[in-house]
Amino acid sequence: MSAAVRALIFDMDGTIVDNMRFHDDAWEAFHRRHGLAFDRARHFTETAGRTADEIFSGLFPGATADERLAYAREKEELYRAAYRPHARPLGGLLALLDAADRIGLPAAVATAAPPENIAVVLDTLDLRRRFKAIASPALGLRGKPHPDIFLKSAELIGVAPEACLVFEDAPLGVEAARRAGMRAVAVTTMLAAEAFADFPNRIATIADFSGFDLAGLTEPA
């Protein structure tokens, strides 16, 4: 018997908003500046959900913590400048949050993004008030596929992990949800449905939130 869903947890980039191509553009520009080769598809599947420090530790193994922070700031400034004018919620998100409110389901954000990027999405779109909690590496958490960010989200909203439903656009994120003991809905803003086919915790695959129905999920299966 599956636990009833008692909370919704949303990844942010590529899930709350369709912005990952802007991130990829920023990453490509950063790699070009620093004379590094860049494979867009491989970069997304291998890094989406990881913290900036984890990514830059791989790119520059000998860099100091301060140097990695400077690299992260450089890349994120490129992203924010390009994306901010285009910010808008993914289709159907507001209706889904309204439906969750009506039946008393709390919602949380679980993201590897830094605070400045969180502000670009949640504050620009006046969405921060819609979420009971936000978990990110700013709380000292490891990035995905580690389960830390999802487990912290569940802790902050006071709901058992097995009663949380995660929405994620990246394989590393769906895997992090699996490790946290959470079911997941794959969001295909970047990858085709086939990329998520082998995850046993995936219960649905959607292009956006339009028409996503919570009915049947809030009662034990």
Coordinates of N, CA and C in Angstrom, one line a residue:
M1 N 0.8 -1.2 0.0 CA 0.0 0.0 0.0 C 0.9 1.2 0.0
S2 N 0.6 2.2 -0.9 CA 1.4 3.4 -1.0 C 0.8 4.5 0.0
A3 N 1.7 5.2 0.6 CA 1.2 6.3 1.5 C 0.5 7.4 0.7
A4 N -0.5 8.0 1.3 CA -1.2 9.1 0.7 C -0.2 10.3 0.6
V5 N -0.3 11.0 -0.4 CA 0.5 12.3 -0.6 C 0.0 13.3 0.4
R6 N 0.9 13.8 1.2 CA 0.6 14.9 2.2 C 1.3 16.2 1.9
A7 N 2.2 16.2 0.9 CA 3.0 17.4 0.6 C 3.6 17.3 -0.8
L8 N 3.8 18.4 -1.4 CA 4.4 18.5 -2.7 C 5.7 19.2 -2.6
I9 N 6.7 18.7 -3.2 CA 8.1 19.3 -3.2 C 8.5 19.5 -4.7
F10 N 8.9 20.7 -5.0 CA 9.2 21.1 -6.3 C 10.7 21.5 -6.4
D11 N 11.3 20.8 -7.4 CA 12.6 21.4 -7.8 C 12.3 22.7 -8.5
M12 N 13.3 23.6 -8.6 CA 13.0 24.9 -9.1 C 13.3 25.1 -10.6
D13 N 14.6 25.1 -10.9 CA 15.1 25.3 -12.3 C 14.6 24.1 -13.2
G14 N 13.9 24.5 -14.3 CA 13.4 23.4 -15.2 C 12.1 22.8 -14.7
T15 N 11.6 23.2 -13.6 CA 10.4 22.6 -13.0 C 9.4 23.7 -12.7
I16 N 9.7 24.6 -11.8 CA 8.8 25.7 -11.5 C 8.8 26.6 -12.7
V17 N 10.0 26.8 -13.3 CA 10.1 27.6 -14.5 C 10.9 26.8 -15.5
D18 N 10.7 27.1 -16.8 CA 11.4 26.5 -17.9 C 12.6 27.3 -18.3
N19 N 13.7 27.2 -17.5 CA 14.8 28.1 -17.6 C 16.2 27.4 -17.9
M20 N 16.2 26.1 -18.0 CA 17.4 25.4 -18.0 C 18.3 25.7 -19.3
R21 N 17.6 26.1 -20.4 CA 18.4 26.5 -21.6 C 19.1 27.8 -21.3
F22 N 18.6 28.7 -20.5 CA 19.4 29.9 -20.1 C 20.6 29.5 -19.3
H23 N 20.4 28.5 -18.4 CA 21.6 28.0 -17.7 C 22.6 27.4 -18.6
D24 N 22.1 26.6 -19.5 CA 23.1 26.0 -20.5 C 23.8 27.1 -21.3
D25 N 23.1 28.1 -21.7 CA 23.8 29.2 -22.4 C 24.9 29.8 -21.6
A26 N 24.6 30.0 -20.3 CA 25.6 30.6 -19.4 C 26.7 29.7 -19.2
W27 N 26.5 28.4 -19.1 CA 27.5 27.5 -18.9 C 28.4 27.4 -20.2
E28 N 27.8 27.5 -21.3 CA 28.6 27.4 -22.6 C 29.4 28.7 -22.7
A29 N 28.9 29.9 -22.3 CA 29.7 31.1 -22.4 C 30.8 31.0 -21.4
F30 N 30.6 30.5 -20.2 CA 31.6 30.3 -19.2 C 32.7 29.4 -19.7
H31 N 32.4 28.3 -20.2 CA 33.4 27.3 -20.8 C 34.2 28.0 -21.9
R32 N 33.5 28.7 -22.7 CA 34.2 29.4 -23.8 C 35.2 30.4 -23.3
R33 N 34.8 31.2 -22.3 CA 35.7 32.2 -21.7 C 37.0 31.6 -21.2
H34 N 36.8 30.4 -20.6 CA 37.9 29.7 -19.9 C 38.6 28.6 -20.7
G35 N 38.3 28.6 -22.0 CA 39.0 27.6 -22.9 C 38.6 26.2 -22.7
L36 N 37.4 25.9 -22.2 CA 37.0 24.6 -21.9 C 36.0 24.0 -22.9
A37 N 36.1 22.8 -23.2 CA 35.1 22.1 -24.1 C 33.8 22.0 -23.4
F38 N 32.7 22.1 -24.2 CA 31.4 22.0 -23.6 C 30.4 21.2 -24.4
D39 N 29.8 20.2 -23.8 CA 28.8 19.3 -24.4 C 27.5 19.6 -23.7
R40 N 26.6 20.2 -24.3 CA 25.3 20.7 -23.6 C 24.5 19.5 -23.0
A41 N 24.3 18.5 -23.8 CA 23.5 17.4 -23.3 C 24.2 16.6 -22.2
R42 N 25.4 16.4 -22.3 CA 26.2 15.7 -21.3 C 26.2 16.5 -20.0
H43 N 26.5 17.8 -20.2 CA 26.6 18.7 -19.0 C 25.3 18.7 -18.2
F44 N 24.2 18.7 -18.9 CA 22.9 18.8 -18.2 C 22.7 17.5 -17.4
T45 N 22.8 16.3 -18.0 CA 22.5 15.1 -17.4 C 23.5 14.8 -16.2
E46 N 24.7 15.3 -16.3 CA 25.7 15.0 -15.3 C 25.8 16.0 -14.2
T47 N 25.2 17.2 -14.4 CA 25.3 18.2 -13.4 C 24.1 18.8 -12.8
A48 N 22.9 18.7 -13.6 CA 21.7 19.4 -13.1 C 21.3 18.8 -11.8
G49 N 21.2 19.7 -10.8 CA 20.9 19.3 -9.4 C 22.1 19.3 -8.5
R50 N 23.3 19.3 -9.0 CA 24.5 19.4 -8.2 C 24.7 20.9 -7.7
T51 N 25.4 21.1 -6.6 CA 25.7 22.4 -6.2 C 26.8 23.0 -7.1
A52 N 26.9 24.3 -7.1 CA 27.9 25.0 -7.9 C 29.3 24.5 -7.5
D53 N 29.5 24.4 -6.2 CA 30.8 24.1 -5.7 C 31.2 22.7 -6.1
E54 N 30.2 21.8 -6.1 CA 30.5 20.4 -6.6 C 30.8 20.4 -8.1
I55 N 30.1 21.2 -8.9 CA 30.4 21.2 -10.3 C 31.8 21.8 -10.6
F56 N 32.1 22.9 -9.9 CA 33.4 23.6 -10.2 C 34.6 22.8 -9.6
S57 N 34.3 22.0 -8.6 CA 35.4 21.1 -8.1 C 35.8 20.1 -9.1
G58 N 34.8 19.7 -9.9 CA 35.1 18.8 -11.0 C 35.8 19.5 -12.2
L59 N 35.4 20.7 -12.5 CA 36.0 21.5 -13.6 C 37.4 21.9 -13.3
F60 N 37.6 22.4 -12.1 CA 38.9 22.9 -11.7 C 39.4 22.2 -10.4
P61 N 39.9 21.0 -10.5 CA 40.2 20.2 -9.3 C 41.2 20.9 -8.3
G62 N 42.1 21.8 -8.9 CA 43.1 22.4 -8.0 C 42.7 23.8 -7.5
A63 N 41.4 24.2 -7.8 CA 41.0 25.5 -7.4 C 40.7 25.6 -5.9
T64 N 41.0 26.7 -5.3 CA 40.7 26.9 -3.9 C 39.1 27.2 -3.7
A65 N 38.7 27.1 -2.5 CA 37.3 27.4 -2.3 C 36.9 28.8 -2.8
D66 N 37.7 29.8 -2.5 CA 37.5 31.2 -3.0 C 37.4 31.2 -4.5
E67 N 38.3 30.5 -5.2 CA 38.3 30.5 -6.6 C 37.1 29.9 -7.2
R68 N 36.6 28.8 -6.6 CA 35.4 28.1 -7.0 C 34.2 29.1 -6.8
L69 N 34.2 29.8 -5.7 CA 33.1 30.8 -5.5 C 33.1 31.8 -6.5
A70 N 34.3 32.3 -6.9 CA 34.4 33.4 -7.9 C 33.9 32.8 -9.3
Y71 N 34.2 31.6 -9.6 CA 33.8 31.0 -10.9 C 32.2 30.9 -10.8
A72 N 31.7 30.5 -9.7 CA 30.2 30.3 -9.6 C 29.5 31.7 -9.8
R73 N 30.1 32.7 -9.1 CA 29.5 34.0 -9.3 C 29.5 34.5 -10.7
E74 N 30.6 34.2 -11.4 CA 30.7 34.6 -12.8 C 29.6 33.9 -13.7
K75 N 29.5 32.6 -13.5 CA 28.5 31.9 -14.3 C 27.1 32.3 -14.0
E76 N 26.8 32.5 -12.7 CA 25.4 32.8 -12.3 C 25.0 34.2 -12.7
E77 N 26.0 35.1 -12.7 CA 25.7 36.5 -13.2 C 25.3 36.5 -14.7
L78 N 26.0 35.6 -15.4 CA 25.6 35.5 -16.9 C 24.2 35.0 -17.0
Y79 N 23.9 33.9 -16.2 CA 22.5 33.4 -16.3 C 21.5 34.4 -15.9
R80 N 21.7 35.0 -14.7 CA 20.6 35.9 -14.2 C 20.3 37.1 -15.2
A81 N 21.4 37.7 -15.7 CA 21.2 38.8 -16.6 C 20.4 38.4 -17.9
A82 N 20.6 37.1 -18.3 CA 19.9 36.7 -19.5 C 18.5 36.2 -19.2
Y83 N 18.3 35.6 -18.0 CA 17.0 35.0 -17.8 C 15.9 35.9 -17.2
R84 N 16.3 36.8 -16.3 CA 15.4 37.6 -15.5 C 14.2 38.2 -16.3
P85 N 14.5 38.8 -17.5 CA 13.4 39.3 -18.3 C 12.4 38.3 -18.8
H86 N 12.8 37.0 -18.8 CA 11.9 35.9 -19.4 C 11.2 35.1 -18.3
A87 N 11.3 35.5 -17.0 CA 10.8 34.6 -16.0 C 9.3 34.5 -16.0
R88 N 8.8 33.3 -16.0 CA 7.4 33.0 -15.9 C 7.2 31.6 -15.4
P89 N 6.1 31.3 -14.7 CA 5.9 30.0 -14.2 C 5.6 29.0 -15.3
L90 N 6.0 27.8 -15.0 CA 5.6 26.7 -16.0 C 4.1 26.5 -16.1
G91 N 3.6 26.2 -17.2 CA 2.2 26.1 -17.4 C 1.5 25.2 -16.4
G92 N 0.4 25.7 -15.9 CA -0.4 24.9 -14.9 C 0.1 25.0 -13.5
L93 N 1.3 25.6 -13.2 CA 1.8 25.6 -11.9 C 0.9 26.3 -10.9
L94 N 0.4 27.5 -11.2 CA -0.4 28.2 -10.3 C -1.7 27.5 -10.0
A95 N -2.3 26.8 -11.0 CA -3.5 26.1 -10.8 C -3.2 24.9 -9.9
L96 N -2.1 24.2 -10.0 CA -1.8 23.1 -9.1 C -1.5 23.6 -7.7
L97 N -0.9 24.7 -7.5 CA -0.7 25.2 -6.2 C -2.0 25.6 -5.5
D98 N -2.9 26.2 -6.4 CA -4.2 26.5 -5.8 C -5.0 25.3 -5.4
A99 N -4.9 24.2 -6.2 CA -5.5 22.9 -5.9 C -5.0 22.4 -4.6
A100 N -3.6 22.4 -4.4 CA -3.0 21.9 -3.2 C -3.5 22.7 -2.0
D101 N -3.6 24.0 -2.2 CA -4.1 24.9 -1.1 C -5.5 24.5 -0.6
R102 N -6.3 24.2 -1.6 CA -7.7 23.9 -1.3 C -7.9 22.6 -0.5
I103 N -6.9 21.7 -0.6 CA -7.0 20.4 0.1 C -6.0 20.3 1.2
G104 N -5.3 21.5 1.5 CA -4.4 21.5 2.6 C -3.1 20.8 2.5
L105 N -2.6 20.7 1.2 CA -1.3 20.1 1.0 C -0.2 21.2 1.0
P106 N 0.8 21.2 1.9 CA 1.8 22.2 1.9 C 2.8 21.9 0.7
A107 N 3.5 22.9 0.3 CA 4.4 22.8 -0.8 C 5.8 23.4 -0.4
A108 N 6.8 22.8 -0.9 CA 8.2 23.2 -0.6 C 9.0 23.3 -1.9
V109 N 10.1 24.0 -1.9 CA 11.0 24.1 -3.0 C 12.3 23.4 -2.5
A110 N 12.8 22.5 -3.4 CA 14.1 21.8 -3.1 C 15.0 22.0 -4.3
T111 N 15.9 22.9 -4.1 CA 16.8 23.4 -5.3 C 18.2 23.4 -4.9
A112 N 19.1 23.2 -5.9 CA 20.5 23.4 -5.7 C 21.0 24.8 -6.0
A113 N 20.0 25.7 -6.3 CA 20.3 27.0 -6.7 C 20.8 27.9 -5.5
P114 N 21.7 28.9 -5.8 CA 22.1 29.8 -4.8 C 20.9 30.8 -4.5
P115 N 21.0 31.5 -3.3 CA 19.9 32.4 -2.9 C 19.6 33.5 -4.0
E116 N 20.6 34.0 -4.7 CA 20.3 35.0 -5.7 C 19.5 34.5 -6.9
N117 N 19.7 33.2 -7.2 CA 18.9 32.6 -8.3 C 17.5 32.3 -7.8
I118 N 17.4 31.8 -6.6 CA 16.1 31.6 -6.0 C 15.3 32.8 -6.0
A119 N 15.9 34.0 -5.7 CA 15.1 35.2 -5.7 C 14.7 35.6 -7.1
V120 N 15.5 35.4 -8.1 CA 15.1 35.7 -9.5 C 13.8 35.0 -9.9
V121 N 13.6 33.8 -9.4 CA 12.4 33.0 -9.8 C 11.3 33.3 -8.8
L122 N 11.5 33.1 -7.5 CA 10.4 33.1 -6.6 C 10.0 34.6 -6.3
D123 N 10.9 35.5 -6.2 CA 10.5 36.9 -5.9 C 10.0 37.6 -7.2
T124 N 10.7 37.4 -8.3 CA 10.2 38.1 -9.5 C 8.8 37.6 -9.9
L125 N 8.5 36.4 -9.6 CA 7.1 35.9 -9.9 C 6.2 35.9 -8.7
D126 N 6.6 36.4 -7.6 CA 5.8 36.5 -6.4 C 5.3 35.1 -6.0
L127 N 6.2 34.2 -6.0 CA 5.9 32.8 -5.6 C 6.4 32.3 -4.3
R128 N 7.3 33.1 -3.7 CA 7.8 32.7 -2.4 C 6.8 32.4 -1.4
R129 N 5.7 33.2 -1.3 CA 4.6 33.1 -0.4 C 3.8 31.8 -0.6
R130 N 4.0 31.2 -1.7 CA 3.2 30.0 -2.0 C 3.9 28.7 -1.4
F131 N 5.1 28.8 -0.9 CA 5.8 27.7 -0.4 C 6.1 27.8 1.1
K132 N 5.8 26.7 1.8 CA 6.0 26.7 3.2 C 7.5 26.7 3.6
A133 N 8.3 26.1 2.7 CA 9.8 26.0 3.0 C 10.6 26.0 1.7
I134 N 11.8 26.4 1.9 CA 12.8 26.3 0.8 C 14.1 25.6 1.3
A135 N 14.5 24.6 0.7 CA 15.7 23.9 1.1 C 16.7 24.0 -0.1
S136 N 18.0 24.4 0.2 CA 19.0 24.6 -0.8 C 20.4 24.4 -0.1
P137 N 21.4 24.4 -0.9 CA 22.8 24.3 -0.3 C 23.1 25.4 0.6
A138 N 22.4 26.5 0.6 CA 22.7 27.6 1.6 C 22.5 27.1 3.0
L139 N 21.8 26.0 3.2 CA 21.6 25.4 4.5 C 22.6 24.4 4.8
G140 N 23.7 24.3 4.0 CA 24.8 23.4 4.2 C 24.5 22.0 3.7
L141 N 23.6 21.9 2.7 CA 23.2 20.6 2.2 C 24.0 20.2 0.9
R142 N 24.2 18.9 0.7 CA 24.8 18.4 -0.5 C 23.8 18.5 -1.7
G143 N 24.3 18.6 -2.9 CA 23.4 18.6 -4.0 C 22.9 17.2 -4.4
K144 N 22.0 17.2 -5.4 CA 21.5 15.9 -5.9 C 22.6 15.2 -6.7
P145 N 22.6 13.9 -6.7 CA 21.6 12.9 -6.3 C 21.6 12.6 -4.9
H146 N 22.4 13.2 -4.0 CA 22.2 13.0 -2.6 C 20.8 13.4 -2.2
P147 N 20.2 12.7 -1.2 CA 18.8 13.0 -0.9 C 18.7 14.2 0.1
D148 N 19.8 14.8 0.5 CA 19.7 15.9 1.6 C 18.7 16.9 1.4
I149 N 18.6 17.5 0.2 CA 17.7 18.7 0.0 C 16.3 18.3 0.1
F150 N 16.0 17.1 -0.4 CA 14.6 16.6 -0.3 C 14.2 16.2 1.1
L151 N 15.1 15.6 1.8 CA 14.9 15.2 3.2 C 14.7 16.4 4.1
K152 N 15.5 17.5 3.8 CA 15.4 18.7 4.6 C 14.1 19.4 4.3
S153 N 13.6 19.3 3.0 CA 12.3 19.9 2.7 C 11.2 19.2 3.5
A154 N 11.3 17.9 3.5 CA 10.2 17.2 4.3 C 10.3 17.5 5.8
E155 N 11.5 17.6 6.3 CA 11.7 18.0 7.7 C 11.1 19.4 8.0
L156 N 11.4 20.3 7.1 CA 10.9 21.7 7.3 C 9.4 21.8 7.3
I157 N 8.7 21.0 6.5 CA 7.3 21.1 6.4 C 6.6 20.1 7.3
G158 N 7.4 19.3 8.0 CA 6.8 18.3 8.9 C 6.0 17.2 8.4
V159 N 6.5 16.7 7.2 CA 5.8 15.6 6.5 C 6.8 14.5 6.3
A160 N 6.4 13.2 6.5 CA 7.3 12.1 6.3 C 7.7 12.0 4.9
P161 N 8.9 11.6 4.6 CA 9.4 11.5 3.2 C 8.5 10.7 2.3
E162 N 8.0 9.6 2.8 CA 7.2 8.7 1.9 C 5.9 9.3 1.6
A163 N 5.5 10.4 2.3 CA 4.2 11.1 2.0 C 4.4 12.3 1.1
C164 N 5.6 12.5 0.6 CA 6.0 13.7 -0.2 C 6.0 13.3 -1.7
L165 N 5.5 14.1 -2.6 CA 5.5 13.9 -4.0 C 6.4 15.0 -4.6
V166 N 7.5 14.5 -5.3 CA 8.5 15.4 -5.9 C 8.2 15.6 -7.4
F167 N 8.4 16.9 -7.8 CA 8.4 17.2 -9.2 C 9.8 17.6 -9.6
E168 N 10.3 16.9 -10.7 CA 11.7 17.1 -11.0 C 11.9 17.0 -12.6
D169 N 12.9 17.8 -13.1 CA 13.2 17.7 -14.5 C 14.5 17.0 -14.8
A170 N 15.2 16.6 -13.8 CA 16.6 16.1 -14.1 C 16.7 14.7 -13.5
P171 N 17.4 13.8 -14.2 CA 17.6 12.4 -13.7 C 18.3 12.4 -12.3
L172 N 19.2 13.3 -12.1 CA 19.9 13.3 -10.8 C 18.9 13.7 -9.7
G173 N 17.9 14.5 -10.0 CA 16.9 14.9 -9.1 C 15.9 13.8 -8.8
V174 N 15.5 13.1 -9.8 CA 14.6 11.9 -9.6 C 15.3 10.9 -8.7
E175 N 16.6 10.7 -9.0 CA 17.4 9.7 -8.2 C 17.5 10.2 -6.8
A176 N 17.7 11.5 -6.5 CA 17.7 12.0 -5.2 C 16.4 11.8 -4.5
A177 N 15.3 12.0 -5.2 CA 14.0 11.7 -4.6 C 13.9 10.2 -4.2
R178 N 14.4 9.3 -5.1 CA 14.3 7.9 -4.8 C 15.1 7.6 -3.5
R179 N 16.3 8.2 -3.4 CA 17.1 7.9 -2.2 C 16.5 8.5 -1.0
A180 N 15.7 9.5 -1.1 CA 14.9 10.1 0.0 C 13.7 9.3 0.4
G181 N 13.4 8.3 -0.4 CA 12.1 7.5 -0.2 C 10.9 8.2 -0.7
M182 N 11.0 9.0 -1.7 CA 9.9 9.8 -2.2 C 9.5 9.4 -3.7
R183 N 8.3 9.5 -4.0 CA 7.8 9.3 -5.3 C 8.1 10.6 -6.1
A184 N 8.1 10.4 -7.4 CA 8.5 11.6 -8.2 C 7.7 11.6 -9.5
V185 N 7.4 12.9 -10.0 CA 6.8 13.1 -11.3 C 7.9 13.8 -12.1
A186 N 8.2 13.2 -13.2 CA 9.3 13.7 -14.1 C 8.7 14.8 -15.0
V187 N 9.4 15.9 -15.1 CA 8.9 17.0 -15.9 C 9.8 17.1 -17.1
T188 N 9.3 17.1 -18.4 CA 10.1 16.9 -19.6 C 10.4 18.3 -20.2
T189 N 10.8 19.3 -19.4 CA 11.2 20.5 -20.1 C 12.5 20.5 -20.8
M190 N 13.4 19.5 -20.4 CA 14.7 19.4 -21.1 C 14.9 18.0 -21.7
L191 N 14.4 16.9 -21.1 CA 14.7 15.6 -21.6 C 13.4 14.9 -22.0
A192 N 13.5 14.0 -22.9 CA 12.3 13.2 -23.3 C 11.9 12.2 -22.2
A193 N 10.7 11.7 -22.2 CA 10.2 10.8 -21.2 C 11.1 9.6 -21.0
E194 N 11.7 9.1 -22.1 CA 12.6 7.9 -22.0 C 13.7 8.1 -21.0
A195 N 14.2 9.3 -20.7 CA 15.3 9.5 -19.8 C 14.9 9.1 -18.4
F196 N 13.6 9.0 -18.1 CA 13.2 8.7 -16.7 C 12.5 7.4 -16.6
A197 N 12.5 6.6 -17.7 CA 11.8 5.4 -17.7 C 12.2 4.3 -16.7
D198 N 13.4 4.3 -16.3 CA 14.0 3.3 -15.4 C 13.9 3.6 -13.9
F199 N 13.4 4.8 -13.6 CA 13.3 5.1 -12.2 C 12.1 4.5 -11.5
P200 N 12.3 3.6 -10.5 CA 11.1 2.9 -10.0 C 10.2 3.8 -9.1
N201 N 10.7 5.0 -8.7 CA 9.9 5.9 -7.9 C 9.1 6.9 -8.8
R202 N 9.3 6.9 -10.1 CA 8.5 7.8 -11.0 C 7.1 7.3 -11.2
I203 N 6.1 8.1 -10.9 CA 4.7 7.7 -11.0 C 4.0 8.3 -12.2
A204 N 4.7 9.4 -12.8 CA 4.1 10.0 -13.9 C 5.1 10.8 -14.6
T205 N 4.9 11.2 -15.9 CA 5.7 12.1 -16.7 C 4.9 13.1 -17.3
I206 N 5.2 14.4 -17.2 CA 4.4 15.5 -17.7 C 5.3 16.5 -18.4
A207 N 4.7 17.2 -19.4 CA 5.4 18.3 -20.1 C 5.3 19.6 -19.2
D208 N 4.2 19.8 -18.6 CA 4.0 20.9 -17.6 C 2.9 20.4 -16.7
F209 N 2.4 21.4 -15.8 CA 1.4 21.0 -14.8 C 0.0 21.1 -15.3
S210 N -0.2 21.5 -16.5 CA -1.6 21.6 -17.0 C -2.3 20.3 -16.9
G211 N -3.4 20.3 -16.2 CA -4.2 19.1 -16.1 C -3.7 18.1 -15.1
F212 N -2.6 18.3 -14.5 CA -2.1 17.3 -13.5 C -3.1 17.2 -12.3
D213 N -3.6 16.0 -12.1 CA -4.7 15.9 -11.1 C -4.2 15.2 -9.8
L214 N -4.4 15.8 -8.7 CA -4.0 15.3 -7.4 C -5.0 14.2 -6.9
A215 N -6.1 14.1 -7.6 CA -7.2 13.1 -7.2 C -6.6 11.7 -7.2
G216 N -6.8 11.0 -6.2 CA -6.3 9.6 -6.1 C -5.0 9.5 -5.5
L217 N -4.3 10.6 -5.3 CA -3.0 10.6 -4.7 C -3.0 10.9 -3.2
T218 N -4.1 11.5 -2.8 CA -4.2 12.0 -1.4 C -4.9 11.0 -0.5
E219 N -5.2 9.8 -1.1 CA -5.7 8.7 -0.3 C -4.8 7.5 -0.4
P220 N -4.6 6.7 0.6 CA -3.7 5.5 0.5 C -4.1 4.6 -0.7
A221 N -3.1 4.2 -1.4 CA -3.4 3.3 -2.6 C -3.6 1.8 -2.1

